[in-house]
Short mmCIF file of C-alpha atoms in Angstrom, two decimals:
data_model
loop_
_atom_site.label_atom_id
_atom_site.label_comp_id
_atom_site.label_asym_id
_atom_site.label_seq_id
_atom_site.Cartn_x
_atom_site.Cartn_y
_atom_site.Cartn_z
CA MET A 253 202.11 -128.58 26.07
CA ILE A 254 198.92 -129.87 27.66
CA THR A 255 198.02 -128.53 31.09
CA PRO A 256 196.29 -131.45 32.86
CA LEU A 257 192.74 -130.86 34.04
CA LYS A 258 192.11 -130.67 37.76
CA VAL A 259 189.31 -132.89 39.02
CA ASN A 260 186.76 -131.26 41.31
CA ILE A 261 186.67 -133.86 44.07
CA LYS A 262 183.96 -131.99 45.95
CA LYS A 263 181.72 -132.12 42.88
CA ILE A 264 182.35 -135.85 42.50
CA HIS A 265 181.34 -136.54 46.10
CA LYS A 266 178.22 -134.42 45.56
CA ARG A 267 177.40 -136.45 42.43
CA ILE A 268 177.65 -139.68 44.42
CA SER A 269 175.36 -138.29 47.13
CA THR A 270 172.83 -137.27 44.48
CA GLN A 271 172.87 -140.74 42.95
CA GLU A 272 172.39 -142.38 46.33
CA LYS A 273 169.39 -140.13 46.98
CA ILE A 274 167.88 -140.94 43.58
CA MET A 275 168.36 -144.67 44.07
CA LYS A 276 166.78 -144.47 47.51
CA GLU A 277 163.77 -142.58 46.13
CA ILE A 278 163.11 -144.75 43.07
CA GLY A 279 164.19 -147.99 44.73
CA VAL A 280 165.84 -149.46 41.63
CA ILE A 281 169.30 -149.67 40.13
CA THR A 282 169.81 -148.46 36.55
CA THR A 283 172.66 -148.52 34.05
CA SER A 284 173.03 -144.77 34.55
CA ASN A 285 173.40 -145.15 38.33
CA LEU A 286 176.03 -147.85 37.95
CA GLU A 287 177.99 -145.89 35.34
CA THR A 288 177.92 -142.76 37.49
CA TYR A 289 179.31 -144.66 40.47
CA GLY A 290 181.99 -146.23 38.30
CA ARG A 291 183.15 -142.93 36.85
CA CYS A 292 183.15 -141.15 40.20
CA LEU A 293 185.06 -143.95 41.92
CA LEU A 294 187.59 -144.03 39.08
CA TYR A 295 188.46 -140.39 39.68
CA LEU A 296 188.56 -140.91 43.43
CA GLY A 297 191.36 -143.41 42.85
CA GLU A 298 189.27 -146.52 43.57
CA LYS A 299 189.98 -148.24 40.26
CA ALA A 300 189.20 -151.82 41.37
CA LYS A 301 185.84 -150.85 42.80
CA ALA A 302 185.06 -148.71 39.77
CA LYS A 303 185.68 -151.74 37.55
CA GLU A 304 182.95 -153.67 39.37
CA TYR A 305 180.43 -150.92 38.66
CA PHE A 306 181.38 -150.65 34.98
CA LEU A 307 180.96 -154.41 34.58
CA GLU A 308 177.56 -154.23 36.27
CA ALA A 309 176.59 -151.35 33.97
CA ALA A 310 177.59 -153.48 30.98
CA LYS A 311 175.38 -156.31 32.25
CA TYR A 312 172.39 -154.02 32.89
CA SER A 313 172.72 -152.40 29.46
CA GLU A 314 172.06 -155.84 27.95
CA LYS A 315 168.47 -155.65 29.19
CA THR A 316 167.88 -152.28 27.54
CA MET A 317 169.44 -153.52 24.32
CA ASN A 318 167.12 -156.53 24.21
CA ILE A 319 164.02 -154.43 24.86
CA SER A 320 165.05 -151.82 22.26
CA LYS A 321 165.69 -154.50 19.66
CA GLU A 322 162.35 -156.20 20.32
CA GLN A 323 160.55 -152.86 19.91
CA GLY A 324 162.42 -152.02 16.73
CA ARG A 325 164.25 -149.04 18.22
CA ILE A 326 167.52 -149.85 16.48
CA GLU A 327 169.26 -146.53 17.10
CA GLU A 328 168.71 -146.88 20.84
CA PHE A 329 169.81 -150.52 20.64
CA VAL A 330 173.12 -149.71 18.95
CA ARG A 331 173.79 -146.74 21.22
CA HIS A 332 173.62 -149.04 24.24
CA LYS A 333 175.83 -151.59 22.49
CA HIS A 334 178.34 -148.79 21.89
CA MET A 335 178.15 -147.81 25.57
CA GLN A 336 178.64 -151.44 26.57
CA ALA A 337 181.75 -151.63 24.38
CA ASN A 338 183.07 -148.53 26.11
CA TYR A 339 182.46 -150.00 29.59
CA TYR A 340 184.56 -153.03 28.69
CA ARG A 341 187.23 -150.77 27.20
CA LEU A 342 187.38 -148.78 30.45
CA VAL A 343 188.02 -151.93 32.51
CA GLY A 344 190.67 -153.22 30.11
CA GLU A 345 188.68 -156.07 28.54
CA THR A 346 189.99 -155.21 25.10
CA GLU A 347 188.94 -158.33 23.19
CA ARG A 348 185.37 -158.11 24.43
CA SER A 349 185.13 -154.39 23.69
CA GLN A 350 186.55 -154.85 20.19
CA ILE A 351 183.85 -157.40 19.34
CA LEU A 352 181.15 -154.98 20.51
CA PHE A 353 182.68 -151.98 18.73
CA THR A 354 182.74 -154.04 15.53
CA GLU A 355 179.09 -155.05 15.95
CA ALA A 356 178.10 -151.45 16.69
CA ARG A 357 179.97 -150.17 13.67
CA LEU A 358 178.10 -152.55 11.34
CA VAL A 359 174.72 -151.46 12.72
CA TYR A 360 175.63 -147.77 12.52
CA GLU A 361 176.70 -148.17 8.89
CA LYS A 362 173.43 -149.92 8.03
CA ILE A 363 171.43 -147.13 9.70
CA LEU A 364 173.48 -144.51 7.88
CA TYR A 365 172.81 -146.20 4.54
CA ASP A 366 169.15 -147.11 5.12
CA THR A 367 167.97 -143.99 6.96
CA TYR A 368 170.35 -141.08 6.46
CA GLN A 369 171.96 -141.66 3.08
CA GLY A 370 172.71 -138.28 1.52
CA ASP A 371 171.65 -136.41 4.67
CA ASP A 372 174.67 -136.01 6.92
CA GLU A 373 172.89 -133.27 8.86
CA ARG A 374 170.23 -135.66 10.13
CA GLY A 375 172.71 -138.50 10.54
CA ILE A 376 175.17 -136.39 12.52
CA SER A 377 175.03 -138.50 15.69
CA ILE A 378 175.47 -141.72 13.73
CA LEU A 379 178.50 -140.27 11.93
CA SER A 380 180.06 -139.09 15.18
CA ASN A 381 179.53 -142.48 16.82
CA LEU A 382 180.88 -144.26 13.75
CA SER A 383 184.01 -142.13 13.96
CA GLY A 384 184.45 -143.21 17.57
CA CYS A 385 183.89 -146.91 16.88
CA CYS A 386 186.36 -146.89 14.00
CA PHE A 387 188.94 -145.12 16.15
CA PHE A 388 188.80 -147.73 18.91
CA LEU A 389 188.99 -150.46 16.28
CA GLY A 390 192.23 -148.93 15.00
CA ASN A 391 190.72 -147.95 11.64
CA TYR A 392 191.97 -144.38 11.77
CA GLN A 393 191.29 -143.55 8.14
CA SER A 394 187.59 -144.37 8.51
CA ALA A 395 187.48 -142.60 11.89
CA TYR A 396 188.80 -139.48 10.19
CA GLU A 397 186.54 -139.76 7.13
CA TYR A 398 183.36 -140.23 9.16
CA GLY A 399 184.38 -137.50 11.60
CA LYS A 400 185.05 -135.10 8.73
CA ARG A 401 181.40 -135.37 7.69
CA VAL A 402 180.18 -134.13 11.07
CA LYS A 403 179.25 -130.47 10.99
CA HIS A 404 178.94 -128.01 13.91
CA TRP A 405 181.51 -129.80 16.07
CA GLU A 406 184.59 -131.98 15.67
CA PRO A 407 184.44 -135.49 17.11
CA PRO A 408 187.59 -136.11 19.19
CA ALA A 409 188.15 -139.34 17.25
CA LYS A 410 188.63 -137.31 14.07
CA GLY A 411 191.46 -135.20 15.52
CA TYR A 412 193.18 -138.12 17.21
CA ALA A 413 192.90 -140.25 14.06
CA LEU A 414 194.35 -137.45 11.94
CA GLY A 415 197.32 -137.17 14.28
CA LEU A 416 197.97 -140.91 14.15
CA LEU A 417 197.64 -140.94 10.35
CA ASN A 418 200.30 -138.23 10.23
CA ASN A 419 203.06 -140.27 11.88
CA SER A 420 201.59 -139.86 15.37
CA SER A 421 201.92 -136.08 15.18
CA ASN A 422 201.86 -134.75 18.74
CA ILE A 423 200.95 -131.28 17.46
CA ILE A 424 197.72 -132.49 15.84
CA ILE A 425 196.85 -134.73 18.80
CA GLU A 426 197.56 -131.91 21.27
CA GLU A 427 195.19 -129.66 19.32
CA ALA A 428 192.49 -132.33 19.55
CA VAL A 429 193.06 -132.76 23.30
CA GLU A 430 192.87 -128.99 23.81
CA LYS A 431 189.48 -128.97 22.06
CA VAL A 432 188.25 -131.69 24.42
CA ILE A 433 189.53 -129.73 27.42
CA LYS A 434 187.81 -126.61 26.12
CA ASP A 435 184.51 -128.49 25.80
CA ILE A 436 184.83 -129.95 29.30
CA LYS A 437 185.44 -126.49 30.73
CA SER A 438 182.75 -124.70 28.72
CA GLU A 439 180.13 -127.33 29.54
CA ARG A 440 181.39 -127.57 33.13
CA VAL A 441 181.14 -131.33 33.17
CA ALA A 442 182.75 -133.42 35.88
CA PRO A 443 183.33 -137.17 35.71
CA GLY A 444 179.93 -138.78 36.15
CA ASP A 445 177.97 -135.88 34.63
CA GLU A 446 177.82 -137.42 31.15
CA CYS A 447 176.44 -140.84 31.90
CA MET A 448 174.67 -142.58 29.04
CA SER A 449 176.96 -140.97 26.46
CA THR A 450 178.58 -143.50 24.14
CA THR A 451 181.97 -142.07 25.09
CA SER A 452 182.23 -139.15 27.50
CA LEU A 453 184.41 -136.08 27.07
CA TRP A 454 186.45 -137.24 30.07
CA ASP A 455 186.99 -140.58 28.31
CA TRP A 456 188.31 -138.77 25.25
CA TYR A 457 190.51 -136.64 27.47
CA GLN A 458 192.11 -139.78 28.95
CA VAL A 459 192.54 -141.25 25.46
CA GLY A 460 194.38 -138.10 24.40
CA LEU A 461 196.70 -138.22 27.41
CA ARG A 462 197.63 -141.79 26.57
CA LEU A 463 198.31 -140.92 22.92
CA LEU A 464 200.69 -138.20 24.09
CA GLY A 465 202.43 -140.54 26.51
CA LEU A 466 201.15 -138.61 29.52
CA PRO A 467 199.88 -140.19 32.78
CA SER A 468 196.28 -141.36 32.52
CA ILE A 469 193.90 -142.40 35.25
CA LEU A 470 193.37 -145.64 33.34
CA ASP A 471 197.06 -146.65 33.47
#
C-alpha cells in the first residue's frame, strides 16, 4: 500500500520567493519561471491559477523551440516540444497534448535512428523520453520496450506500462510508484525543483496515484 508523500509547503513558498527574486534581478520572464510558479501553485491548491502559468509556459516554450530548430539543435527542440506537451497534459488539454506527444515521438525516433543507432548508452535520454511519450500516447508496449533499453535507472513509464500490460496489475504499478517516491526522497526534490524536465518525478508520482485509483492533485 502506497504511503502518500507529504508536500513541504514551507519549501514551496521559499521556491516562489527565490523565483520572484530572480525575476526581479534579471528583469525577464522565462519558461522556467512560469513552470516553477505553476507547479508551486498547483501544490498550494491554487489549480486555476496554476493552469494560467502552465499555459504561459507552453506559449513561451514555442519561442525556444523555433530558435533551436533554426540553429539545428534538434535535441533541444524536441525536448521543449515534449515539455510543451506535458504542460498541456497538466492542464487537461488532452487533444492538444496528444498531438505534441506524437510529434515529439517521431522526432525522438528519427534522432535515435540517425544519431544513436546501436548505441543505447549514448541515446539513453532519448530512449527514456521516448518511453514517456509512448506511455502518454497509450502505446504501453512501446513505452515498455524503449524503457527496457535504458540502463542505470528505470523510467517510470516502463514500470507503469508493464503494470497496464499485465491486466492493470496494482502490484507492478505500486512497485513503480515506490521507485518514484524513493527517487523524490533521495534527491530531496520538491514540486518546482525540477523545472525544464520533460516530465518531473512529481508528475510521475501523480500519474501513479491515478493509475492506482488514489486521490491525485490533478483530479
